[in-house]
Structures are given as C-alpha cells and as structure tokens.
CSV table of C-alpha atoms and ligand atoms in Angstrom, one decimal:
chain,number,residue,atom,x,y,z
A,1,MET,CA,0.0,0.0,0.0
A,2,ASP,CA,1.4,3.4,-1.0
A,3,PHE,CA,0.3,6.3,1.3
A,4,ASN,CA,2.6,8.9,-0.6
A,5,TYR,CA,1.9,11.1,-3.4
A,6,SER,CA,4.1,10.3,-6.5
A,7,PRO,CA,6.2,13.1,-7.9
A,8,SER,CA,3.7,13.9,-10.7
A,9,GLU,CA,0.9,14.0,-8.1
A,10,ARG,CA,2.9,16.5,-6.0
A,11,ALA,CA,3.5,18.6,-9.0
A,12,PHE,CA,-0.3,18.5,-9.8
A,13,ARG,CA,-1.0,19.6,-6.1
A,14,ASP,CA,1.4,22.5,-6.5
A,15,GLU,CA,-0.2,23.5,-9.8
A,16,VAL,CA,-3.7,23.5,-8.3
A,17,THR,CA,-2.6,25.4,-5.2
A,18,ALA,CA,-0.9,28.1,-7.4
A,19,TRP,CA,-4.0,28.4,-9.6
A,20,LEU,CA,-6.3,28.7,-6.6
A,21,ALA,CA,-4.0,31.4,-5.1
A,22,ALA,CA,-4.4,33.4,-8.3
A,23,HIS,CA,-8.0,32.8,-9.2
A,24,LEU,CA,-10.1,32.2,-6.1
A,25,PRO,CA,-11.8,35.7,-5.5
A,26,VAL,CA,-10.8,37.1,-2.2
A,27,ASP,CA,-14.2,38.2,-1.2
A,28,LEU,CA,-15.6,34.7,-1.8
A,29,ARG,CA,-12.7,33.1,0.2
A,30,ASP,CA,-13.3,35.7,3.1
A,31,LYS,CA,-17.0,34.8,3.3
A,32,VAL,CA,-16.1,31.0,3.5
A,33,VAL,CA,-13.5,31.5,6.2
A,34,ARG,CA,-15.8,33.7,8.2
A,35,TYR,CA,-18.7,31.3,7.7
A,36,GLU,CA,-20.8,33.9,6.1
A,37,GLU,CA,-23.9,32.8,4.1
A,38,LEU,CA,-23.2,32.2,0.5
A,39,GLY,CA,-26.0,33.2,-1.9
A,40,ARG,CA,-26.9,31.6,-5.2
A,41,GLU,CA,-24.8,34.1,-7.1
A,42,ASP,CA,-21.8,33.5,-4.9
A,43,LEU,CA,-22.1,29.7,-5.5
A,44,LEU,CA,-22.6,30.1,-9.2
A,45,ARG,CA,-19.8,32.6,-9.6
A,46,TRP,CA,-17.3,30.1,-8.3
A,47,HIS,CA,-18.9,27.3,-10.3
A,48,ARG,CA,-18.5,29.4,-13.6
A,49,ILE,CA,-14.9,30.3,-12.8
A,50,LEU,CA,-14.1,26.5,-12.5
A,51,ALA,CA,-16.2,25.9,-15.7
A,52,ARG,CA,-14.2,28.4,-17.7
A,53,LYS,CA,-10.9,26.7,-16.4
A,54,GLY,CA,-12.4,23.3,-17.4
A,55,TRP,CA,-12.1,22.0,-13.9
A,56,ILE,CA,-15.8,22.0,-12.8
A,57,ALA,CA,-16.5,18.4,-13.5
A,58,PRO,CA,-13.4,16.3,-13.0
A,59,ALA,CA,-15.3,13.0,-12.5
A,60,TRP,CA,-17.3,13.3,-15.8
A,61,PRO,CA,-16.3,11.4,-18.9
A,62,LYS,CA,-13.9,13.6,-21.1
A,63,GLU,CA,-16.4,13.9,-23.9
A,64,TRP,CA,-18.7,15.8,-21.5
A,65,GLY,CA,-16.1,18.1,-20.1
A,66,GLY,CA,-14.4,15.8,-17.5
A,67,THR,CA,-10.7,16.5,-16.9
A,68,GLY,CA,-9.4,12.9,-17.2
A,69,TRP,CA,-7.7,13.2,-13.8
A,70,SER,CA,-7.0,10.1,-11.8
A,71,VAL,CA,-9.0,9.5,-8.6
A,72,VAL,CA,-6.0,10.6,-6.7
A,73,GLU,CA,-5.8,13.9,-8.7
A,74,ARG,CA,-9.4,14.4,-8.1
A,75,TYR,CA,-9.0,14.0,-4.4
A,76,ILE,CA,-6.0,16.4,-4.4
A,77,PHE,CA,-8.0,19.0,-6.2
A,78,GLU,CA,-11.0,18.8,-3.8
A,79,GLU,CA,-8.7,18.9,-0.7
A,80,ALA,CA,-6.8,21.9,-2.2
A,81,CYS,CA,-10.1,23.7,-2.8
A,82,GLY,CA,-11.3,23.1,0.7
A,83,TYR,CA,-8.0,24.2,2.3
A,84,ALA,CA,-7.9,27.3,0.2
A,85,GLY,CA,-11.4,28.4,1.4
A,86,ALA,CA,-13.1,28.0,-2.0
A,87,PRO,CA,-16.9,27.9,-1.9
A,88,PRO,CA,-18.4,24.5,-1.8
A,89,LEU,CA,-19.6,23.1,-5.1
A,90,ILE,CA,-23.3,22.3,-4.9
A,91,PRO,CA,-23.4,18.7,-5.5
A,92,PHE,CA,-27.0,18.2,-6.6
A,93,GLY,CA,-26.5,18.9,-10.4
A,94,LEU,CA,-22.8,18.2,-10.7
A,95,ALA,CA,-22.1,15.1,-8.5
A,96,MET,CA,-25.7,13.6,-8.2
A,97,CYS,CA,-28.0,14.3,-11.2
A,98,ALA,CA,-25.1,14.3,-13.9
A,99,PRO,CA,-23.8,10.8,-12.8
A,100,VAL,CA,-27.3,9.5,-12.8
A,101,LEU,CA,-27.9,10.9,-16.4
A,102,LEU,CA,-24.6,9.5,-17.6
A,103,LYS,CA,-25.5,6.1,-16.4
A,104,PHE,CA,-29.3,5.9,-16.8
A,105,GLY,CA,-30.4,8.8,-19.0
A,106,THR,CA,-31.3,8.9,-22.6
A,107,ASP,CA,-29.1,10.8,-25.1
A,108,ALA,CA,-31.8,13.4,-25.3
A,109,GLN,CA,-31.7,13.9,-21.5
A,110,ARG,CA,-27.8,14.1,-21.5
A,111,GLN,CA,-27.8,16.6,-24.4
A,112,ARG,CA,-30.4,18.8,-22.8
A,113,PHE,CA,-29.2,18.8,-19.1
A,114,LEU,CA,-25.5,18.1,-18.9
A,115,PRO,CA,-24.1,21.2,-20.7
A,116,ARG,CA,-26.4,23.4,-18.6
A,117,ILE,CA,-25.2,21.7,-15.3
A,118,TYR,CA,-21.6,22.1,-16.5
A,119,ARG,CA,-21.9,25.8,-17.2
A,120,GLY,CA,-23.9,26.6,-14.1
A,121,ASP,CA,-27.0,27.6,-16.1
A,122,ASP,CA,-29.4,25.5,-13.8
A,123,PHE,CA,-29.4,25.1,-10.1
A,124,TRP,CA,-30.5,21.7,-8.9
A,125,CYS,CA,-31.9,20.4,-5.7
A,126,GLN,CA,-32.7,16.9,-4.4
A,127,GLY,CA,-36.2,15.7,-3.6
A,128,TYR,CA,-35.8,12.3,-1.7
A,129,SER,CA,-36.8,12.8,1.8
A,130,GLU,CA,-40.4,13.2,3.1
A,131,PRO,CA,-42.0,13.6,6.5
A,132,GLY,CA,-41.5,10.1,8.0
A,133,SER,CA,-39.4,8.9,5.1
A,134,GLY,CA,-35.7,9.8,5.7
A,135,SER,CA,-33.7,6.8,6.8
A,136,ASP,CA,-36.5,4.6,5.7
A,137,LEU,CA,-36.5,6.3,2.3
A,138,ALA,CA,-38.3,3.6,0.4
A,139,SER,CA,-41.5,4.2,2.5
A,140,LEU,CA,-42.0,7.5,0.5
A,141,ARG,CA,-45.5,8.4,-0.5
A,142,ALA,CA,-45.4,11.2,-3.1
A,143,THR,CA,-47.2,9.8,-6.1
A,144,ALA,CA,-47.0,10.2,-9.9
A,145,VAL,CA,-50.0,9.1,-11.9
A,146,ARG,CA,-49.5,8.6,-15.5
A,147,SER,CA,-52.1,10.4,-17.7
A,148,ALA,CA,-51.6,10.4,-21.6
A,149,ASP,CA,-48.3,12.4,-22.1
A,150,ARG,CA,-47.5,13.4,-18.6
A,151,TYR,CA,-47.2,12.4,-15.0
A,152,VAL,CA,-49.3,14.2,-12.3
A,153,ILE,CA,-47.4,14.5,-9.1
A,154,ASN,CA,-48.9,15.0,-5.6
A,155,GLY,CA,-47.1,14.9,-2.3
A,156,GLN,CA,-44.5,16.6,-0.1
A,157,LYS,CA,-40.8,16.5,0.0
A,158,THR,CA,-38.8,17.9,3.1
A,159,TRP,CA,-35.4,19.1,4.1
A,160,THR,CA,-34.8,20.0,0.5
A,161,THR,CA,-31.5,21.8,0.6
A,162,LEU,CA,-31.5,25.2,-1.5
A,163,ALA,CA,-34.8,24.3,-3.1
A,164,HIS,CA,-35.5,28.2,-2.9
A,165,HIS,CA,-32.6,28.7,-5.4
A,166,ALA,CA,-33.3,25.8,-7.5
A,167,ASP,CA,-34.4,25.8,-11.2
A,168,TRP,CA,-34.9,21.9,-11.2
A,169,ILE,CA,-35.5,19.1,-8.7
A,170,PHE,CA,-34.8,15.5,-9.0
A,171,CYS,CA,-37.5,13.4,-7.2
A,172,LEU,CA,-38.3,9.9,-6.1
A,173,VAL,CA,-42.0,9.3,-6.5
A,174,ARG,CA,-44.3,6.3,-6.4
A,175,THR,CA,-45.5,5.4,-9.7
A,176,ALA,CA,-47.2,2.2,-8.5
A,177,PRO,CA,-49.0,1.4,-5.2
A,178,ARG,CA,-46.6,0.2,-2.4
A,179,ASP,CA,-46.7,-3.6,-2.3
A,180,ALA,CA,-44.7,-6.2,-0.2
A,181,ARG,CA,-41.4,-4.9,-1.6
A,182,LYS,CA,-41.6,-1.2,-0.9
A,183,GLN,CA,-38.5,-0.5,-3.2
A,184,GLU,CA,-40.5,-1.5,-6.2
A,185,GLY,CA,-42.8,1.0,-7.9
A,186,ILE,CA,-40.6,4.1,-7.3
A,187,SER,CA,-39.5,6.2,-10.2
A,188,PHE,CA,-37.0,9.0,-10.7
A,189,LEU,CA,-38.3,12.1,-12.3
A,190,LEU,CA,-36.7,15.5,-13.3
A,191,ILE,CA,-39.1,18.4,-12.5
A,192,ASP,CA,-38.8,22.0,-13.5
A,193,MET,CA,-39.4,24.1,-10.4
A,194,LYS,CA,-41.3,26.7,-12.3
A,195,THR,CA,-44.1,24.2,-13.1
A,196,PRO,CA,-47.5,25.3,-11.7
A,197,GLY,CA,-48.5,23.5,-8.5
A,198,ILE,CA,-45.0,23.6,-6.7
A,199,THR,CA,-44.8,25.5,-3.5
A,200,VAL,CA,-41.5,26.0,-1.6
A,201,ARG,CA,-41.6,26.9,2.1
A,202,PRO,CA,-38.6,27.6,4.2
A,203,LEU,CA,-37.6,25.6,7.2
A,204,MET,CA,-35.5,27.8,9.4
A,205,LEU,CA,-32.8,25.9,11.1
A,206,MET,CA,-31.7,26.6,14.8
A,207,ASP,CA,-29.0,28.9,13.7
A,208,GLY,CA,-31.5,31.1,12.1
A,209,GLY,CA,-30.3,30.1,8.6
A,210,HIS,CA,-32.5,29.4,5.6
A,211,GLU,CA,-30.9,26.5,3.7
A,212,VAL,CA,-33.5,23.8,3.8
A,213,ASN,CA,-37.2,23.7,2.6
A,214,GLU,CA,-40.4,21.9,2.4
A,215,VAL,CA,-41.6,21.4,-1.2
A,216,PHE,CA,-45.2,20.7,-2.0
A,217,PHE,CA,-46.5,19.2,-5.2
A,218,ASP,CA,-50.2,19.8,-6.1
A,219,ASP,CA,-51.3,18.3,-9.4
A,220,VAL,CA,-47.9,19.2,-10.9
A,221,GLU,CA,-47.8,18.0,-14.5
A,222,VAL,CA,-44.3,16.6,-15.7
A,223,PRO,CA,-43.8,15.3,-19.3
A,224,LEU,CA,-43.0,11.6,-19.6
A,225,GLU,CA,-39.7,12.4,-21.3
A,226,ASN,CA,-38.5,13.6,-17.7
A,227,LEU,CA,-38.5,10.0,-16.4
A,228,VAL,CA,-35.0,8.7,-15.9
A,229,HIS,CA,-34.4,4.9,-16.4
A,230,GLU,CA,-37.5,2.7,-16.4
A,231,GLU,CA,-40.7,3.4,-14.7
A,232,GLY,CA,-40.8,1.6,-11.3
A,233,LYS,CA,-37.1,1.2,-11.2
A,234,GLY,CA,-36.1,4.4,-9.5
A,235,TRP,CA,-34.7,2.5,-6.5
A,236,THR,CA,-31.8,1.4,-8.6
A,237,VAL,CA,-31.2,5.0,-9.6
A,238,ALA,CA,-31.6,6.2,-6.0
A,239,LYS,CA,-29.0,3.7,-4.6
A,240,TYR,CA,-26.5,4.6,-7.4
A,241,LEU,CA,-26.9,8.2,-6.5
A,242,LEU,CA,-26.5,7.8,-2.7
A,243,GLY,CA,-23.1,6.1,-3.4
A,244,HIS,CA,-22.0,9.3,-5.1
A,245,GLU,CA,-23.5,11.4,-2.3
A,246,ARG,CA,-21.3,9.7,0.4
A,247,MET,CA,-18.0,10.1,-1.6
A,248,ASN,CA,-18.0,13.9,-0.9
A,249,THR,CA,-18.7,14.2,2.8
A,250,ALA,CA,-15.2,13.8,4.5
A,251,ARG,CA,-14.1,17.5,3.7
A,252,ILE,CA,-10.6,16.8,4.9
A,253,GLY,CA,-9.1,20.0,3.2
A,254,THR,CA,-11.7,22.2,4.9
A,255,SER,CA,-11.2,20.6,8.3
A,256,ARG,CA,-7.3,21.1,8.0
A,257,ARG,CA,-7.9,24.8,7.3
A,258,GLU,CA,-10.2,25.1,10.3
A,259,LEU,CA,-7.9,23.2,12.6
A,260,GLU,CA,-5.1,25.7,11.6
A,261,ALA,CA,-7.6,28.7,12.3
A,262,LEU,CA,-8.5,27.2,15.6
A,263,LYS,CA,-4.8,26.8,16.6
A,264,ARG,CA,-4.1,30.5,15.6
A,265,PHE,CA,-7.1,31.6,17.5
A,266,ALA,CA,-6.2,29.5,20.7
A,267,ARG,CA,-2.8,31.2,20.6
A,268,SER,CA,-4.4,34.6,20.7
A,269,GLN,CA,-6.5,33.8,23.8
A,270,PRO,CA,-4.8,34.6,27.1
A,271,LYS,CA,-5.0,31.8,29.8
A,272,ASP,CA,-3.3,31.7,33.2
A,273,GLY,CA,-0.3,33.9,32.1
A,274,CYS,CA,0.1,32.2,28.8
A,275,SER,CA,-2.3,31.2,25.9
A,276,LEU,CA,-5.2,28.9,25.7
A,277,TYR,CA,-3.1,26.8,23.2
A,278,ASP,CA,-0.6,26.0,26.0
A,279,ASP,CA,-3.3,24.9,28.4
A,280,PRO,CA,-2.8,21.0,28.7
A,281,ARG,CA,-6.5,20.2,28.8
A,282,PHE,CA,-7.3,22.3,25.8
A,283,ARG,CA,-4.2,20.9,24.0
A,284,ASP,CA,-5.3,17.5,24.8
A,285,ARG,CA,-8.7,17.9,23.1
A,286,LEU,CA,-7.0,19.6,20.1
A,287,SER,CA,-4.5,16.9,19.8
A,288,ARG,CA,-7.2,14.3,19.7
A,289,VAL,CA,-9.1,16.0,17.0
A,290,GLU,CA,-5.8,16.5,15.0
A,291,ILE,CA,-4.9,12.8,15.3
A,292,GLU,CA,-8.5,11.9,14.3
A,293,LEU,CA,-8.0,14.1,11.2
A,294,MET,CA,-4.7,12.5,10.3
A,295,ALA,CA,-6.2,9.1,10.7
A,296,LEU,CA,-9.1,10.1,8.4
A,297,SER,CA,-6.7,11.4,5.8
A,298,LEU,CA,-4.8,8.0,5.9
A,299,THR,CA,-8.1,6.2,5.6
A,300,ASN,CA,-9.0,8.3,2.7
A,301,LEU,CA,-5.5,7.6,1.1
A,302,ARG,CA,-6.1,3.8,1.7
A,303,PHE,CA,-9.4,4.0,-0.4
A,304,LEU,CA,-7.6,6.0,-3.1
A,305,ASP,CA,-4.8,3.4,-3.3
A,306,GLN,CA,-7.5,0.8,-3.8
A,307,LEU,CA,-9.1,2.9,-6.4
A,308,ARG,CA,-5.8,3.5,-8.0
A,309,GLY,CA,-5.5,-0.3,-8.2
A,310,GLY,CA,-8.9,-0.5,-9.9
A,311,ARG,CA,-10.7,-1.8,-6.8
A,312,ALA,CA,-13.8,0.1,-5.7
A,313,PRO,CA,-14.0,0.5,-2.0
A,314,GLY,CA,-17.2,-1.2,-0.5
A,315,ALA,CA,-19.4,-0.2,2.3
A,316,GLU,CA,-16.5,0.9,4.4
A,317,ILE,CA,-16.6,4.2,2.4
A,318,SER,CA,-19.1,5.1,5.0
A,319,LEU,CA,-16.3,5.5,7.4
A,320,LEU,CA,-15.4,8.8,5.6
A,321,LYS,CA,-18.9,10.2,6.3
A,322,ILE,CA,-18.9,9.1,9.9
A,323,LYS,CA,-15.5,10.3,10.9
A,324,GLY,CA,-15.3,13.3,8.5
A,325,THR,CA,-18.6,14.7,10.1
A,326,GLU,CA,-17.7,13.9,13.6
A,327,ILE,CA,-14.4,15.8,13.1
A,328,GLN,CA,-16.2,18.8,11.6
A,329,GLN,CA,-18.6,18.9,14.7
A,330,ALA,CA,-15.7,18.5,17.1
A,331,LEU,CA,-14.0,21.5,15.5
A,332,THR,CA,-16.9,23.7,16.0
A,333,GLU,CA,-17.1,22.5,19.6
A,334,LEU,CA,-13.5,23.4,20.3
A,335,MET,CA,-13.9,26.7,18.5
A,336,MET,CA,-16.9,27.5,20.9
A,337,GLN,CA,-14.7,26.4,23.9
A,338,ALA,CA,-11.8,28.6,22.7
A,339,ALA,CA,-13.9,31.6,22.2
A,340,GLY,CA,-15.9,31.2,25.4
A,341,PRO,CA,-18.4,34.2,25.9
A,342,LEU,CA,-17.0,35.9,22.8
A,343,ALA,CA,-18.8,33.4,20.7
A,344,GLN,CA,-22.1,35.0,21.5
A,345,PRO,CA,-23.4,36.6,18.2
A,346,PHE,CA,-25.1,39.4,20.1
A,347,ARG,CA,-22.0,40.5,22.1
A,348,PRO,CA,-20.2,43.6,20.9
A,349,LEU,CA,-16.8,42.6,19.7
A,350,ASP,CA,-13.7,44.4,21.1
A,351,GLU,CA,-10.6,45.8,19.5
A,352,ALA,CA,-8.3,43.3,21.0
A,353,HIS,CA,-10.0,40.5,18.9
A,354,ALA,CA,-10.3,42.6,15.7
A,355,GLU,CA,-8.7,39.8,13.5
A,356,PHE,CA,-11.3,37.4,14.8
A,357,ASP,CA,-14.3,39.6,15.0
A,358,ARG,CA,-16.5,38.2,12.2
A,359,PHE,CA,-15.1,34.8,12.7
A,360,MET,CA,-16.3,34.7,16.3
A,361,ALA,CA,-19.6,36.3,15.6
A,362,ALA,CA,-20.3,33.3,13.4
A,363,LEU,CA,-19.2,30.6,15.9
A,364,ALA,CA,-22.4,30.1,17.8
A,365,PRO,CA,-24.7,29.9,14.8
A,366,ARG,CA,-22.2,27.6,13.1
A,367,TYR,CA,-22.0,25.3,16.0
A,368,CYS,CA,-25.8,25.0,15.9
A,369,ASN,CA,-25.8,24.5,12.2
A,370,TYR,CA,-23.2,21.8,12.2
A,371,ARG,CA,-25.3,19.4,14.2
A,372,LYS,CA,-26.7,18.7,10.8
A,373,THR,CA,-23.7,16.9,9.5
A,374,THR,CA,-24.3,13.6,11.3
A,375,ILE,CA,-27.8,13.5,10.0
A,376,TYR,CA,-27.7,14.6,6.3
A,377,ALA,CA,-26.6,12.3,3.5
A,378,GLY,CA,-27.7,9.3,5.4
A,379,SER,CA,-27.4,9.7,9.3
A,380,ASN,CA,-24.3,8.3,10.9
A,381,GLU,CA,-26.2,5.7,12.8
A,382,ILE,CA,-27.5,4.3,9.3
A,383,GLN,CA,-23.8,4.5,8.0
A,384,ARG,CA,-22.7,2.4,11.0
A,385,ASN,CA,-25.4,-0.1,10.2
A,386,ILE,CA,-24.0,-0.2,6.7
A,387,VAL,CA,-20.5,-0.8,7.8
A,388,ALA,CA,-21.6,-3.4,10.4
A,389,LYS,CA,-23.7,-5.4,7.8
A,390,HIS,CA,-21.8,-5.1,4.6
A,391,ALA,CA,-18.1,-4.6,5.7
A,392,LEU,CA,-18.0,-6.5,8.9
A,393,GLY,CA,-20.7,-9.1,8.0
A,394,LEU,CA,-22.6,-8.7,11.2
A,395,PRO,CA,-26.3,-9.9,11.0
B,1,LIG,C1,-29.5,20.0,6.9
B,1,LIG,C2,-30.1,18.9,6.1
B,1,LIG,C3,-30.2,18.9,4.8
B,1,LIG,C4,-30.8,17.9,4.0
B,1,LIG,N1,-31.0,18.1,2.7
B,1,LIG,C5,-31.7,17.0,2.1
B,1,LIG,C6,-31.9,17.2,0.6
B,1,LIG,O1,-31.5,18.1,-0.1
B,1,LIG,N2,-32.7,16.4,0.0
B,1,LIG,C7,-33.2,15.3,0.7
B,1,LIG,O2,-33.9,14.5,0.1
B,1,LIG,N3,-33.0,15.1,2.0
B,1,LIG,C8,-32.2,16.0,2.7
B,1,LIG,N4,-32.1,15.9,4.1
B,1,LIG,C9,-32.8,14.8,4.8
B,1,LIG,C10,-31.8,13.7,5.3
B,1,LIG,O3,-31.4,12.8,4.3
B,1,LIG,C11,-32.6,13.0,6.5
B,1,LIG,O4,-32.8,13.9,7.5
B,1,LIG,C12,-31.9,11.7,7.0
B,1,LIG,O5,-31.8,10.8,6.0
B,1,LIG,C13,-32.5,11.2,8.3
B,1,LIG,O6,-33.9,11.0,8.0
B,1,LIG,P1,-35.0,11.7,9.0
B,1,LIG,O7,-34.7,13.1,9.3
B,1,LIG,O8,-36.3,11.3,8.6
B,1,LIG,O9,-34.8,11.0,10.4
B,1,LIG,P2,-35.3,9.5,10.9
B,1,LIG,O10,-35.0,8.5,9.7
B,1,LIG,O11,-36.6,9.6,11.3
B,1,LIG,O12,-34.1,9.3,12.0
B,1,LIG,C14,-34.3,9.7,13.3
B,1,LIG,C15,-33.2,9.2,14.1
B,1,LIG,O13,-33.3,7.8,14.2
B,1,LIG,C16,-32.1,7.1,13.8
B,1,LIG,N5,-32.4,5.9,13.1
B,1,LIG,C17,-33.3,5.8,12.1
B,1,LIG,N6,-33.3,4.5,11.6
B,1,LIG,C18,-32.5,3.8,12.2
B,1,LIG,C19,-32.0,2.5,12.2
B,1,LIG,N7,-32.5,1.6,11.4
B,1,LIG,N8,-30.9,2.2,12.9
B,1,LIG,C20,-30.3,3.1,13.8
B,1,LIG,N9,-30.7,4.3,14.0
B,1,LIG,C21,-31.8,4.7,13.2
B,1,LIG,C22,-31.4,8.1,12.8
B,1,LIG,O14,-30.0,7.9,12.7
B,1,LIG,C23,-31.7,9.5,13.6
B,1,LIG,O15,-30.9,9.7,14.5
B,1,LIG,C24,-31.4,16.8,4.8
B,1,LIG,C25,-31.3,16.8,6.3
B,1,LIG,C26,-30.7,17.8,6.8
B,1,LIG,C27,-30.6,17.7,8.4
C-alpha cells in the first residue's frame, strides 16, 4: 500500500494550489473562512470560474467536459479547494444528477441537461426525503400518476436543501402502489421548479439560517420524457446516487484549514499567564481532533490506493462520512470552547480581537448549524449499520 503522492501527483497539487491562489476571488474566500452565508450568485460565480478553466466536473467522462484526472488527482483537487477556502460546489447537479444521467439517462436527456449543469445555467436540488421517510426512504409516499403524455405529481418533500434557489429538482416518486417490496414501484423524475403547483416553504434551522425547505406538489404536470431509467425502477437509480453522495462528505481540506484557524485563535487567547493553546487540557482535546483528522486522511488515502489499483471500496466508504462529520462537529465545539463568551453573536466585539471579529460572531450559529452533518446524506447511525452489515458481515 502506498500512502505517498508520486512526484507527478505532488506537481499536480502545486499547480492546483498556485492556480487557486491566483483565481479564487478574495471576497468569496473571506465569506467562506468567516462562515458567512453564500447566496446563489456566490455559489454560481465560483462554479463558472471553474467551468471556464475546465475544472468544474473532474469526474465526468472527457467527452462531456471531464478533466481525465485520476482518482488521486481528483482528491488532491478537492482537498486543495477546501483548504484554500473555496466555496463548496453544490453537488445536486454536478455530482448527483449528472452521474445518474450519464448512467441511466437517454441521449436526449444528456444533451439537454449536462451542458447546462456544466456551465452553471441550472441550479438543482434533491427531492428524496419526506416527512416520515428519511432513513426509511423507500417508504416514501409522493405519487406520480401517468395520464396520456404526462405524470401528475402530488405529495411533499422535506429538508430540500437550497430548493429556494433551484431551477430543477430530481425526485423519487411512487408510480405504482406500495406492495410487499416497498422499493418496487418508485420512479426517478426530473421536475422544472417553475411548473405550476409547486410551493417551496422555508424550514428555518436553529442557527436562524435558511438552507432547507419543504416542497409541496399539487397536481404538478411533468412530461413523460422527464422520467429517468425505467418506470418503477427508481430505487436502482436512488442507490447509485446515494453512493456518489457519500463520497464527498469527508471534507478533509476544509477541516485542515479550520484546525489551523483554531490553533491560531487559541494562541491569541490569554489563559493563566500564557495562551489557551498552552493549556494542557485544551491541548489534549485539540490533539485528539488532529490525530483523528490525520487518521481520516490516511483512511482516505487507503481508499484512493484501492481505487488507483482498480478496486472500488465497498461499504467501508461510509467511514469517511462518519469520521469526517464527527471531526467537523468536534472542531466547532472546540472553537466555541476557545472563544468562550465571545462566541455569542449578540456580544459587541472588542478591539483586542479585531482579527477574529467576524469569525467569532459566526461561531455560535455555526456550532448549531453543524449538528446537521451527522444527519444529512444518510445519518451516521445508518452509516454504522451499513458498515456493520456489509463490511463486517454482522447480522
Ligand atoms: C441540513 C439537512 C439537509 C438535508 N438535505 C436534504 C436534501 O437536499 N434532500 C433530501 O432528500 N433530504 C435531505 N435531508 C434529509 C436527510 O437525508 C434525512 O434527514 C436523513 O436521512 C434522516 O432522516 P430523518 O430526518 O427522517 O430521520 P429518521 O430517519 O426519522 O431518524 C431519526 C433518528 O433515528 C435514527 N435511526 C433511524 N433508523 C435507524 C436504524 N435503522 N438504526 C439506527 N438508527 C436509526 C437516525 O439515525 C436518527 O438519529 C437533509 C437533512 C438535513 C438535516
């Protein structure tokens, strides 16, 4: 097993790092590192800069604009972007709908949607979860009834991230009544968010932010041509897509950057005649997170080495989601501990902490917001079940 980058991989990393230093807009980076909310235009601006460079869809086949990079190069790129403070790329079009269309779509669907996703013309969202159907996704109840040349959709989706920005939603709907095997009779549809009968209502998270929504469908008419794969075989599509969703949750580069910010911040905080950074108890907690992050990075490299050798990692890929999100949460907890009362958003910030003003003002809302990471993209309990059953062979 080889945990090291080859000379060409190191050269590639240097090239990406230099390009990011020159092309990542400072105002966008500042928003990211200070945890300010990114709007649709912020997200699309960065998307389009990468699209012009030809780096927006590394994993796509070359004929559709992919870069032809190896899996290791793709990982290096993602980590460098996270570390540099680049805005996250919204995965719904690029990393979820597109792979589905490439595998299951018709030529017409690919021609129609992929170039628009690539250029950032369309903003997508994901309509899987429903009230009562999250972990048990196959119990979903939204229906699509076929009538002449269209489906008529009724039902509700929930937790729909960024639906308020979205032009399109991909949805799992029931096209046949639920029978003994609930995974049967589900279909995968592409729905234009401007279609009459769609209502988007915000769900405010406990940090006061608006990123998720409820989406209601009342007699929404969708052309038959927007069905992906066979009618009733949407579960096959859904499973394929969830595999892609879980690949992108470790966010190692971002956590490395945040760990460094935390260390800088702890050094600036006085504690018993020295700094908080020198406090053995704080140091102990900090070191634990740092070690976990190093271990996660090695686990990731282990998966990459498997992929480099042509072997797809199995269910153990869920470890990236579990550990990655636990580390993200642990970092927010340590930042709160380091900032103490200064982490209150309503507290006036003083001169002595000017460098960290905006950063600290965002800590409490961010701490609250990050409770989500162990729930979304399949909760960590469900990921543990997957590892237990499929990687460890437990009953
Ligand atoms: C911020 C955020 C954004 C999201 N964005 C989207 C989106 O864009 N599109 C979308 O479709 N969905 C989205 N989701 C929904 C997400 O996928 C679900 O919240 C998640 O799958 C959990 O489902 P649930 O909320 O219904 O909880 P439940 O499934 O009701 O689970 C409740 C608790 O029970 C545990 N649990 C459930 N079943 C088991 C089991 N078998 N074994 C052990 N423990 C179990 C869970 O781990 C959890 O702790 C988002 C969620 C959040 C929080």
